[in-house]
């Protein structure tokens, strides 16, 4: 058994599973805040009931997300102790700010919001859920600031420690907070969250409408959420395009791997939709191509070439050999990154089309008549989750062979423990995650049925 491989698999399992819940939390609470604001402004009792209905579902998701987040932090100390020792002084402040400011903000006001219905002024009550929403976004920001340091380390110096040897020490907190990688990643995550949260609400509303459960109320929920899904998916595509161009400039190996470019590309560079990839022979045979599209995605014009992985391997080895003291393979797992990139971008485009179609139906007031669309919409929740998971896999796998890019190889960050111990904890974590996932699904179904009215309305 390979200790490093098992440790990476455990990191992947905990991160991806935790991130199933994070965008739902951020996106749902933002829309719940909008629903309650509409209730305060209009006095329409439907919006109050919508707020309470989806508020119950949000609380279930929030609770499961907190548990998965705690498990994720445990595995840093368990499997990545060398990394934690090296980067703790840099990584720690971001996590501390997230816990002491953002998470406490969420937890405090979510408690007030739950228990103060009809007990405080409506505007103050709505303000509580807005503060929860702001807290979730701040949490995302500070967690991403830590992740962005792993992608683009800034604001630190390496010092000698008498106990653990070399370690990173923060010298500029502002540089970490203004990291260019962070400010390319954060808007993309927020629009992703809005998209996922909106499709969760729209999918559930469609499920209720299709079963003729309180149609008047859930049509209002559907209209607001499907418009939010359209805005979110459009922003998702826009920020994704911006992030692609940033990677072309700063991390060309990620882009080359995402396109399976072993050799330098043509000018203009075609976008490969489907390819046969031989990683051992370092060859790619394009099966379906779109002429010039890769150049446009990279430079906003139909001209320009990109460096291939063979060229970049030589450049990166020359650049980082003096730092790490060894020759590394800088070419990541090409096939996995190639197809996760297509799953991510393809899912994003599909979500935009579905949201656009739903928005048209909503404003024409014909969504009730589109039974096929209402039946299909709940499945878009899975499409949205596939898109988010694919994005994280590409981002983290594309950083290899570094756990801190250009500074610390992944192999140097793993804990000095047995592979058997990591395998055991991996099995336990996956079992716990499976139980939590099933529990959330069962609770969602229970709450959805519990809140159904016994009276069916006529559209």
CSV table of C-alpha atoms in Angstrom, one decimal:
chain,number,residue,atom,x,y,z
A,1,UNK,CA,0.0,0.0,0.0
A,2,UNK,CA,1.2,3.5,-0.9
A,3,UNK,CA,1.1,5.9,2.0
A,4,UNK,CA,1.2,9.0,-0.1
A,5,UNK,CA,-1.6,7.7,-2.5
A,6,UNK,CA,-3.8,6.8,0.4
A,7,UNK,CA,-3.3,10.1,2.1
A,8,UNK,CA,-4.2,12.0,-1.1
A,9,UNK,CA,-7.3,9.8,-1.6
A,10,UNK,CA,-8.4,10.7,2.0
A,11,UNK,CA,-7.8,14.4,1.4
A,12,UNK,CA,-9.8,14.1,-1.9
A,13,UNK,CA,-12.7,12.2,-0.2
A,14,UNK,CA,-13.0,14.7,2.7
A,15,UNK,CA,-12.7,17.8,0.6
A,16,UNK,CA,-15.0,16.8,-2.2
A,17,UNK,CA,-17.7,15.5,0.1
A,18,UNK,CA,-17.5,18.5,2.3
A,19,UNK,CA,-17.9,20.8,-0.7
A,20,UNK,CA,-21.1,19.0,-1.7
A,21,UNK,CA,-22.7,20.9,1.2
A,22,UNK,CA,-20.8,24.2,1.2
A,23,UNK,CA,-22.3,25.8,-2.0
A,24,UNK,CA,-25.8,24.6,-1.0
A,25,UNK,CA,-25.4,26.4,2.3
A,26,UNK,CA,-24.0,29.6,0.8
A,27,UNK,CA,-26.5,29.7,-2.0
A,28,UNK,CA,-29.6,28.6,-0.1
A,29,UNK,CA,-29.2,31.0,2.8
A,30,UNK,CA,-28.7,33.9,0.4
A,31,UNK,CA,-32.0,33.1,-1.3
A,32,UNK,CA,-33.8,32.5,2.0
A,33,UNK,CA,-32.7,36.0,3.0
A,34,UNK,CA,-34.2,37.3,-0.2
A,35,UNK,CA,-37.5,35.5,0.4
A,36,UNK,CA,-37.7,36.9,3.9
A,37,UNK,CA,-36.9,40.4,2.7
A,38,UNK,CA,-39.7,40.1,0.1
A,39,UNK,CA,-42.1,39.0,2.9
A,40,UNK,CA,-41.1,42.1,5.0
A,41,UNK,CA,-41.5,44.4,2.0
A,42,UNK,CA,-44.8,43.0,0.6
A,43,UNK,CA,-46.4,41.3,3.6
A,44,UNK,CA,-47.2,38.4,1.4
A,45,UNK,CA,-47.6,35.4,3.7
A,46,UNK,CA,-46.4,33.0,0.9
A,47,UNK,CA,-42.9,34.4,1.2
A,48,UNK,CA,-42.9,33.8,4.9
A,49,UNK,CA,-43.9,30.2,4.4
A,50,UNK,CA,-41.3,29.8,1.7
A,51,UNK,CA,-38.7,31.2,4.0
A,52,UNK,CA,-39.7,28.7,6.8
A,53,UNK,CA,-40.0,25.7,4.5
A,54,UNK,CA,-36.6,26.1,2.8
A,55,UNK,CA,-35.1,27.4,6.2
A,56,UNK,CA,-35.7,23.9,7.6
A,57,UNK,CA,-33.9,22.3,4.7
A,58,UNK,CA,-31.1,24.8,5.0
A,59,UNK,CA,-30.6,24.0,8.7
A,60,UNK,CA,-30.3,20.2,7.9
A,61,UNK,CA,-27.7,21.0,5.2
A,62,UNK,CA,-25.8,23.4,7.5
A,63,UNK,CA,-25.6,20.9,10.3
A,64,UNK,CA,-24.2,18.1,8.0
A,65,UNK,CA,-21.8,20.6,6.4
A,66,UNK,CA,-20.4,21.5,9.8
A,67,UNK,CA,-19.8,17.9,10.7
A,68,UNK,CA,-18.0,17.1,7.4
A,69,UNK,CA,-15.9,20.3,7.8
A,70,UNK,CA,-14.7,19.1,11.3
A,71,UNK,CA,-13.8,15.7,9.9
A,72,UNK,CA,-11.8,17.4,7.1
A,73,UNK,CA,-9.8,19.4,9.6
A,74,UNK,CA,-9.0,16.3,11.6
A,75,UNK,CA,-7.3,14.7,8.6
A,76,UNK,CA,-4.9,17.6,8.2
A,77,UNK,CA,-3.3,16.7,11.6
A,78,UNK,CA,-3.7,12.9,11.0
A,79,UNK,CA,-2.3,12.5,7.5
A,80,UNK,CA,-0.5,15.8,6.8
A,81,UNK,CA,1.4,16.6,10.0
A,82,UNK,CA,4.6,17.5,8.2
A,83,UNK,CA,2.7,20.0,6.1
A,84,UNK,CA,0.8,21.3,9.1
A,85,UNK,CA,4.0,21.9,11.0
A,86,UNK,CA,5.6,23.7,8.1
A,87,UNK,CA,2.7,25.9,7.2
A,88,UNK,CA,0.9,26.3,10.5
A,89,UNK,CA,2.0,29.9,11.2
A,90,UNK,CA,0.6,31.0,7.8
A,91,UNK,CA,-2.4,28.7,7.5
A,92,UNK,CA,-3.5,29.1,11.1
A,93,UNK,CA,-4.5,32.8,11.1
A,94,UNK,CA,-6.8,32.4,8.1
A,95,UNK,CA,-8.5,29.4,9.8
A,96,UNK,CA,-8.7,31.3,13.1
A,97,UNK,CA,-10.3,34.3,11.5
A,98,UNK,CA,-12.8,32.0,9.8
A,99,UNK,CA,-13.7,30.3,13.0
A,100,UNK,CA,-13.7,33.3,15.4
A,101,UNK,CA,-15.3,35.8,13.1
A,102,UNK,CA,-17.2,34.2,10.2
A,103,UNK,CA,-18.4,30.9,11.7
A,104,UNK,CA,-19.3,32.5,15.1
A,105,UNK,CA,-21.3,35.2,13.1
A,106,UNK,CA,-23.1,32.4,11.3
A,107,UNK,CA,-23.8,30.3,14.4
A,108,UNK,CA,-24.9,33.2,16.6
A,109,UNK,CA,-27.4,34.8,14.2
A,110,UNK,CA,-28.7,31.5,12.9
A,111,UNK,CA,-29.7,30.7,16.5
A,112,UNK,CA,-31.4,34.0,16.9
A,113,UNK,CA,-33.1,33.6,13.6
A,114,UNK,CA,-34.5,30.1,14.5
A,115,UNK,CA,-35.9,31.1,17.9
A,116,UNK,CA,-37.1,34.6,17.4
A,117,UNK,CA,-39.9,34.2,14.8
A,118,UNK,CA,-42.8,36.5,16.0
A,119,UNK,CA,-40.7,37.7,18.9
A,120,UNK,CA,-38.7,40.5,17.4
A,121,UNK,CA,-39.3,43.1,14.7
A,122,UNK,CA,-39.7,41.6,11.2
A,123,UNK,CA,-36.9,43.8,9.9
A,124,UNK,CA,-34.5,42.8,12.7
A,125,UNK,CA,-35.4,39.1,12.1
A,126,UNK,CA,-34.6,39.5,8.4
A,127,UNK,CA,-31.3,41.2,9.3
A,128,UNK,CA,-30.3,38.1,11.2
A,129,UNK,CA,-30.6,35.8,8.2
A,130,UNK,CA,-28.7,38.4,6.1
A,131,UNK,CA,-25.9,38.3,8.7
A,132,UNK,CA,-25.9,34.5,8.5
A,133,UNK,CA,-25.5,34.8,4.7
A,134,UNK,CA,-22.7,37.3,5.0
A,135,UNK,CA,-21.0,34.9,7.5
A,136,UNK,CA,-21.1,32.0,5.1
A,137,UNK,CA,-19.4,34.1,2.4
A,138,UNK,CA,-16.8,35.4,4.8
A,139,UNK,CA,-16.1,31.7,5.9
A,140,UNK,CA,-15.6,30.8,2.2
A,141,UNK,CA,-13.3,33.8,1.7
A,142,UNK,CA,-11.0,32.9,4.6
A,143,UNK,CA,-10.9,29.2,3.8
A,144,UNK,CA,-10.1,30.0,0.2
A,145,UNK,CA,-7.3,32.4,1.3
A,146,UNK,CA,-5.7,29.4,3.0
A,147,UNK,CA,-6.2,27.2,-0.2
A,148,UNK,CA,-4.9,30.0,-2.4
A,149,UNK,CA,-1.7,30.1,-0.4
A,150,UNK,CA,-1.2,26.5,-1.3
A,151,UNK,CA,-1.7,27.4,-5.0
A,152,UNK,CA,0.2,30.7,-4.9
A,153,UNK,CA,2.3,31.2,-1.7
A,154,UNK,CA,2.8,34.9,-0.8
A,155,UNK,CA,3.4,37.0,2.3
A,156,UNK,CA,5.8,34.6,4.0
A,157,UNK,CA,9.4,33.7,4.6
A,158,UNK,CA,11.1,30.4,5.5
A,159,UNK,CA,12.9,30.3,8.9
A,160,UNK,CA,14.8,27.6,10.8
A,161,UNK,CA,13.1,26.2,13.9
A,162,UNK,CA,15.1,24.3,16.5
A,163,UNK,CA,12.3,21.7,17.0
A,164,UNK,CA,10.8,21.0,13.5
A,165,UNK,CA,13.5,22.4,11.2
A,166,UNK,CA,12.4,24.7,8.4
A,167,UNK,CA,8.9,26.3,8.6
A,168,UNK,CA,7.0,29.0,6.8
A,169,UNK,CA,6.4,32.2,8.8
A,170,UNK,CA,3.9,34.9,7.9
A,171,UNK,CA,5.3,38.4,7.2
A,172,UNK,CA,2.5,40.0,5.3
A,173,UNK,CA,-1.2,39.1,6.2
A,174,UNK,CA,-2.4,41.7,3.7
A,175,UNK,CA,-0.6,39.9,0.9
A,176,UNK,CA,-2.4,36.7,1.8
A,177,UNK,CA,-5.8,38.5,1.9
A,178,UNK,CA,-5.1,40.1,-1.5
A,179,UNK,CA,-3.6,37.0,-3.2
A,180,UNK,CA,-4.4,37.2,-6.9
A,181,UNK,CA,-5.3,33.5,-7.0
A,182,UNK,CA,-7.8,34.2,-4.2
A,183,UNK,CA,-9.5,37.0,-6.0
A,184,UNK,CA,-9.8,34.9,-9.1
A,185,UNK,CA,-11.1,31.9,-7.2
A,186,UNK,CA,-13.5,33.6,-4.7
A,187,UNK,CA,-16.0,35.2,-7.2
A,188,UNK,CA,-16.1,31.9,-9.0
A,189,UNK,CA,-17.0,30.0,-5.8
A,190,UNK,CA,-19.7,32.5,-4.9
A,191,UNK,CA,-21.4,32.3,-8.3
A,192,UNK,CA,-21.0,28.5,-8.1
A,193,UNK,CA,-22.7,28.6,-4.7
A,194,UNK,CA,-25.5,30.8,-6.0
A,195,UNK,CA,-26.1,28.4,-8.9
A,196,UNK,CA,-26.1,25.3,-6.7
A,197,UNK,CA,-28.3,26.8,-4.0
A,198,UNK,CA,-30.7,28.2,-6.6
A,199,UNK,CA,-31.1,24.9,-8.4
A,200,UNK,CA,-31.7,23.1,-5.1
A,201,UNK,CA,-34.6,25.4,-4.3
A,202,UNK,CA,-35.9,25.5,-7.9
A,203,UNK,CA,-35.6,21.7,-8.1
A,204,UNK,CA,-37.6,21.2,-4.9
A,205,UNK,CA,-40.2,23.8,-6.0
A,206,UNK,CA,-40.6,22.1,-9.3
A,207,UNK,CA,-41.0,18.7,-7.5
A,208,UNK,CA,-43.8,20.3,-5.4
A,209,UNK,CA,-45.5,22.0,-8.3
A,210,UNK,CA,-45.5,18.8,-10.4
A,211,UNK,CA,-47.4,17.1,-7.6
A,212,UNK,CA,-49.9,20.0,-7.3
A,213,UNK,CA,-48.7,20.8,-3.7
A,214,UNK,CA,-49.5,24.5,-2.8
A,215,UNK,CA,-48.9,25.6,-6.4
A,216,UNK,CA,-49.3,29.4,-5.8
A,217,UNK,CA,-46.6,29.4,-3.1
A,218,UNK,CA,-44.1,27.2,-4.9
A,219,UNK,CA,-44.5,29.0,-8.2
A,220,UNK,CA,-43.2,32.2,-6.4
A,221,UNK,CA,-40.3,30.2,-5.0
A,222,UNK,CA,-39.6,28.7,-8.4
A,223,UNK,CA,-39.6,32.1,-10.2
A,224,UNK,CA,-37.1,33.7,-7.8
A,225,UNK,CA,-34.8,30.7,-7.6
A,226,UNK,CA,-34.7,30.0,-11.3
A,227,UNK,CA,-33.8,33.7,-12.0
A,228,UNK,CA,-31.1,33.4,-9.4
A,229,UNK,CA,-29.9,30.2,-11.1
A,230,UNK,CA,-29.7,32.1,-14.4
A,231,UNK,CA,-27.7,34.9,-12.8
A,232,UNK,CA,-25.5,32.5,-11.0
A,233,UNK,CA,-24.7,30.3,-14.0
A,234,UNK,CA,-24.0,33.3,-16.2
A,235,UNK,CA,-21.6,34.6,-13.5
A,236,UNK,CA,-20.2,31.1,-13.2
A,237,UNK,CA,-19.3,31.0,-16.9
A,238,UNK,CA,-17.9,34.5,-16.9
A,239,UNK,CA,-15.7,34.0,-13.8
A,240,UNK,CA,-14.6,30.6,-15.1
A,241,UNK,CA,-13.5,32.2,-18.4
A,242,UNK,CA,-11.6,34.9,-16.4
A,243,UNK,CA,-10.0,32.1,-14.2
A,244,UNK,CA,-9.0,30.2,-17.3
A,245,UNK,CA,-7.1,33.2,-18.6
A,246,UNK,CA,-5.4,33.7,-15.2
A,247,UNK,CA,-4.2,30.1,-15.2
A,248,UNK,CA,-2.8,30.5,-18.8
A,249,UNK,CA,-0.7,33.4,-17.5
A,250,UNK,CA,0.3,32.1,-14.1
A,251,UNK,CA,-0.1,28.2,-14.2
A,252,UNK,CA,0.2,27.1,-17.8
A,253,UNK,CA,0.8,23.5,-16.8
A,254,UNK,CA,-2.8,23.2,-15.4
A,255,UNK,CA,-4.2,24.5,-18.7
A,256,UNK,CA,-1.9,22.2,-20.8
A,257,UNK,CA,-3.0,19.2,-18.7
A,258,UNK,CA,-6.7,20.2,-19.0
A,259,UNK,CA,-6.2,20.2,-22.8
A,260,UNK,CA,-3.9,17.2,-22.8
A,261,UNK,CA,-1.3,19.2,-24.7
A,262,UNK,CA,2.0,17.4,-24.6
A,263,UNK,CA,3.5,19.4,-27.5
A,264,UNK,CA,3.2,23.1,-28.1
A,265,UNK,CA,-0.2,23.9,-29.7
A,266,UNK,CA,-0.9,25.3,-33.1
A,267,UNK,CA,-1.7,29.0,-33.7
A,268,UNK,CA,-4.6,29.4,-33.4
A,269,UNK,CA,-5.1,26.6,-30.9
A,270,UNK,CA,-8.1,24.3,-31.3
A,271,UNK,CA,-10.2,23.2,-28.3
A,272,UNK,CA,-10.3,19.4,-28.0
A,273,UNK,CA,-13.7,18.1,-27.1
A,274,UNK,CA,-12.8,14.4,-27.1
A,275,UNK,CA,-9.4,12.8,-27.3
A,276,UNK,CA,-7.5,9.5,-26.9
A,277,UNK,CA,-4.8,10.1,-24.3
A,278,UNK,CA,-1.8,7.8,-23.8
A,279,UNK,CA,0.0,9.1,-20.7
A,280,UNK,CA,2.8,6.5,-20.9
A,281,UNK,CA,3.8,7.5,-24.4
A,282,UNK,CA,2.8,11.2,-23.7
A,283,UNK,CA,0.6,11.3,-26.8
A,284,UNK,CA,-2.8,12.8,-27.4
A,285,UNK,CA,-4.9,12.0,-30.5
A,286,UNK,CA,-7.8,14.5,-30.8
A,287,UNK,CA,-11.1,12.9,-31.9
A,288,UNK,CA,-13.3,16.0,-31.9
A,289,UNK,CA,-11.9,19.6,-32.2
A,290,UNK,CA,-13.3,23.1,-32.4
A,291,UNK,CA,-10.8,25.2,-34.4
A,292,UNK,CA,-9.4,28.3,-32.7
A,293,UNK,CA,-11.6,28.0,-29.6
A,294,UNK,CA,-8.8,27.3,-27.1
A,295,UNK,CA,-7.0,30.5,-28.3
A,296,UNK,CA,-10.2,32.5,-27.8
A,297,UNK,CA,-10.7,31.0,-24.3
A,298,UNK,CA,-7.1,31.8,-23.4
A,299,UNK,CA,-6.6,35.3,-25.0
A,300,UNK,CA,-10.1,36.5,-26.1
A,301,UNK,CA,-9.0,36.3,-29.7
A,302,UNK,CA,-8.8,33.6,-32.3
A,303,UNK,CA,-5.0,33.6,-32.4
A,304,UNK,CA,-2.2,32.6,-30.1
A,305,UNK,CA,-0.6,29.3,-29.1
A,306,UNK,CA,0.0,27.5,-25.8
A,307,UNK,CA,3.0,25.7,-24.5
A,308,UNK,CA,2.8,22.0,-24.2
A,309,UNK,CA,3.6,19.9,-21.1
A,310,UNK,CA,7.0,18.7,-22.4
A,311,UNK,CA,8.2,22.3,-22.8
A,312,UNK,CA,6.7,23.3,-19.4
A,313,UNK,CA,8.3,20.3,-17.7
A,314,UNK,CA,11.7,21.5,-18.7
A,315,UNK,CA,11.0,25.1,-17.6
A,316,UNK,CA,9.5,24.2,-14.3
A,317,UNK,CA,12.3,21.8,-13.5
A,318,UNK,CA,14.9,24.4,-14.1
A,319,UNK,CA,13.0,27.0,-12.0
A,320,UNK,CA,12.2,24.8,-9.0
A,321,UNK,CA,15.1,22.4,-8.8
A,322,UNK,CA,17.2,25.0,-6.8
A,323,UNK,CA,14.2,25.3,-4.3
A,324,UNK,CA,13.2,21.7,-3.8
A,325,UNK,CA,16.6,20.1,-4.4
A,326,UNK,CA,15.3,17.3,-6.6
A,327,UNK,CA,14.0,16.6,-10.1
A,328,UNK,CA,10.2,16.2,-10.0
A,329,UNK,CA,7.7,15.2,-12.6
A,330,UNK,CA,5.5,18.3,-13.0
A,331,UNK,CA,3.1,16.7,-15.4
A,332,UNK,CA,-0.1,15.9,-13.4
A,333,UNK,CA,-2.7,13.1,-14.0
A,334,UNK,CA,-3.6,14.3,-17.5
A,335,UNK,CA,-6.6,12.0,-18.3
A,336,UNK,CA,-8.3,12.8,-15.0
A,337,UNK,CA,-7.8,16.6,-15.4
A,338,UNK,CA,-8.8,16.6,-19.1
A,339,UNK,CA,-12.2,15.0,-18.4
A,340,UNK,CA,-12.9,16.7,-15.1
A,341,UNK,CA,-12.4,20.1,-16.9
A,342,UNK,CA,-14.9,19.0,-19.6
A,343,UNK,CA,-17.4,17.8,-17.0
A,344,UNK,CA,-17.1,21.1,-15.1
A,345,UNK,CA,-17.4,23.4,-18.1
A,346,UNK,CA,-20.0,21.3,-19.9
A,347,UNK,CA,-22.1,21.1,-16.7
A,348,UNK,CA,-21.9,24.8,-16.3
A,349,UNK,CA,-23.0,25.5,-19.8
A,350,UNK,CA,-25.9,23.0,-19.5
A,351,UNK,CA,-27.0,24.6,-16.2
A,352,UNK,CA,-27.1,28.0,-17.9
A,353,UNK,CA,-29.3,26.7,-20.7
A,354,UNK,CA,-31.7,25.0,-18.2
A,355,UNK,CA,-31.9,28.1,-16.1
A,356,UNK,CA,-32.6,30.3,-19.2
A,357,UNK,CA,-35.3,28.0,-20.3
A,358,UNK,CA,-36.9,27.9,-16.8
A,359,UNK,CA,-36.7,31.7,-16.6
A,360,UNK,CA,-38.6,32.0,-19.9
A,361,UNK,CA,-41.3,29.6,-18.7
A,362,UNK,CA,-41.6,31.4,-15.3
A,363,UNK,CA,-42.1,34.9,-16.9
A,364,UNK,CA,-44.5,33.5,-19.4
A,365,UNK,CA,-46.3,31.7,-16.5
A,366,UNK,CA,-46.2,28.4,-18.4
A,367,UNK,CA,-43.9,26.4,-16.1
A,368,UNK,CA,-46.9,24.5,-14.6
A,369,UNK,CA,-47.7,23.2,-18.1
A,370,UNK,CA,-44.2,21.9,-18.7
A,371,UNK,CA,-44.4,18.6,-16.9
A,372,UNK,CA,-41.3,17.3,-18.6
A,373,UNK,CA,-39.3,20.3,-17.4
A,374,UNK,CA,-40.6,20.0,-13.8
A,375,UNK,CA,-39.7,16.3,-13.7
A,376,UNK,CA,-36.2,17.0,-15.1
A,377,UNK,CA,-35.3,20.0,-12.9
A,378,UNK,CA,-34.6,18.1,-9.6
A,379,UNK,CA,-31.9,16.1,-11.4
A,380,UNK,CA,-30.0,19.3,-12.1
A,381,UNK,CA,-29.0,19.3,-8.4
A,382,UNK,CA,-26.8,16.3,-9.3
A,383,UNK,CA,-25.4,18.1,-12.4
A,384,UNK,CA,-24.5,21.2,-10.2
A,385,UNK,CA,-22.7,19.0,-7.7
A,386,UNK,CA,-20.8,17.2,-10.4
A,387,UNK,CA,-19.7,20.5,-11.7
A,388,UNK,CA,-18.4,21.7,-8.3
A,389,UNK,CA,-16.6,18.4,-7.5
A,390,UNK,CA,-15.0,18.4,-11.0
A,391,UNK,CA,-13.8,22.0,-10.5
A,392,UNK,CA,-12.1,21.1,-7.2
A,393,UNK,CA,-10.5,18.0,-8.5
A,394,UNK,CA,-9.0,19.9,-11.4
A,395,UNK,CA,-7.8,22.7,-9.1
A,396,UNK,CA,-6.1,20.4,-6.6
A,397,UNK,CA,-4.8,17.8,-9.0
A,398,UNK,CA,-3.4,20.5,-11.3
A,399,UNK,CA,-1.2,21.7,-8.5
A,400,UNK,CA,0.7,18.5,-8.3
A,401,UNK,CA,3.5,17.6,-7.5
A,402,UNK,CA,3.3,20.3,-4.9
A,403,UNK,CA,1.2,20.6,-1.7
A,404,UNK,CA,2.5,24.3,-1.6
A,405,UNK,CA,3.2,25.2,-5.1
A,406,UNK,CA,6.9,25.7,-5.8
A,407,UNK,CA,7.8,25.3,-2.1
A,408,UNK,CA,6.9,21.9,-0.7
A,409,UNK,CA,6.4,18.7,-2.6
A,410,UNK,CA,3.3,16.7,-1.7
A,411,UNK,CA,5.5,13.8,-0.7
A,412,UNK,CA,7.2,15.9,1.9
A,413,UNK,CA,4.0,16.9,3.7
A,414,UNK,CA,2.6,13.4,4.6
A,415,UNK,CA,2.6,12.2,8.1
A,416,UNK,CA,5.2,9.5,9.2
A,417,UNK,CA,2.5,6.9,9.9
A,418,UNK,CA,1.7,3.5,8.5
A,419,UNK,CA,-0.3,3.1,5.3
A,420,UNK,CA,-2.6,0.7,7.2
A,421,UNK,CA,-3.6,3.4,9.6
A,422,UNK,CA,-4.5,5.8,6.7
A,423,UNK,CA,-6.5,3.1,5.0
A,424,UNK,CA,-8.4,2.4,8.2
A,425,UNK,CA,-9.2,6.1,8.7
A,426,UNK,CA,-10.1,6.4,5.0
A,427,UNK,CA,-12.6,3.6,5.3
A,428,UNK,CA,-14.1,5.0,8.5
A,429,UNK,CA,-14.4,8.5,7.0
A,430,UNK,CA,-16.1,7.2,3.8
A,431,UNK,CA,-18.5,5.1,5.9
A,432,UNK,CA,-19.3,8.2,8.0
A,433,UNK,CA,-19.8,10.3,4.9
A,434,UNK,CA,-22.1,7.7,3.4
A,435,UNK,CA,-24.2,7.7,6.6
A,436,UNK,CA,-24.3,11.5,6.6
A,437,UNK,CA,-25.3,11.6,3.0
A,438,UNK,CA,-28.1,9.1,3.4
A,439,UNK,CA,-29.3,10.9,6.6
A,440,UNK,CA,-29.5,14.2,4.7
A,441,UNK,CA,-31.4,12.7,1.9
A,442,UNK,CA,-33.9,11.0,4.2
A,443,UNK,CA,-34.3,14.2,6.3
A,444,UNK,CA,-34.9,16.3,3.2
A,445,UNK,CA,-37.6,13.9,1.9
A,446,UNK,CA,-39.2,13.8,5.4
A,447,UNK,CA,-39.3,17.6,5.7
A,448,UNK,CA,-40.6,18.0,2.2
A,449,UNK,CA,-43.5,15.6,2.8
A,450,UNK,CA,-44.1,16.9,6.3
A,451,UNK,CA,-44.7,20.4,5.0
A,452,UNK,CA,-47.1,19.4,2.3
A,453,UNK,CA,-50.5,20.9,2.6
A,454,UNK,CA,-53.4,18.5,2.6
A,455,UNK,CA,-55.2,20.8,0.3
A,456,UNK,CA,-54.2,20.8,-3.4
A,457,UNK,CA,-54.4,24.0,-5.2
A,458,UNK,CA,-55.5,24.5,-8.8
A,459,UNK,CA,-53.1,26.4,-10.9
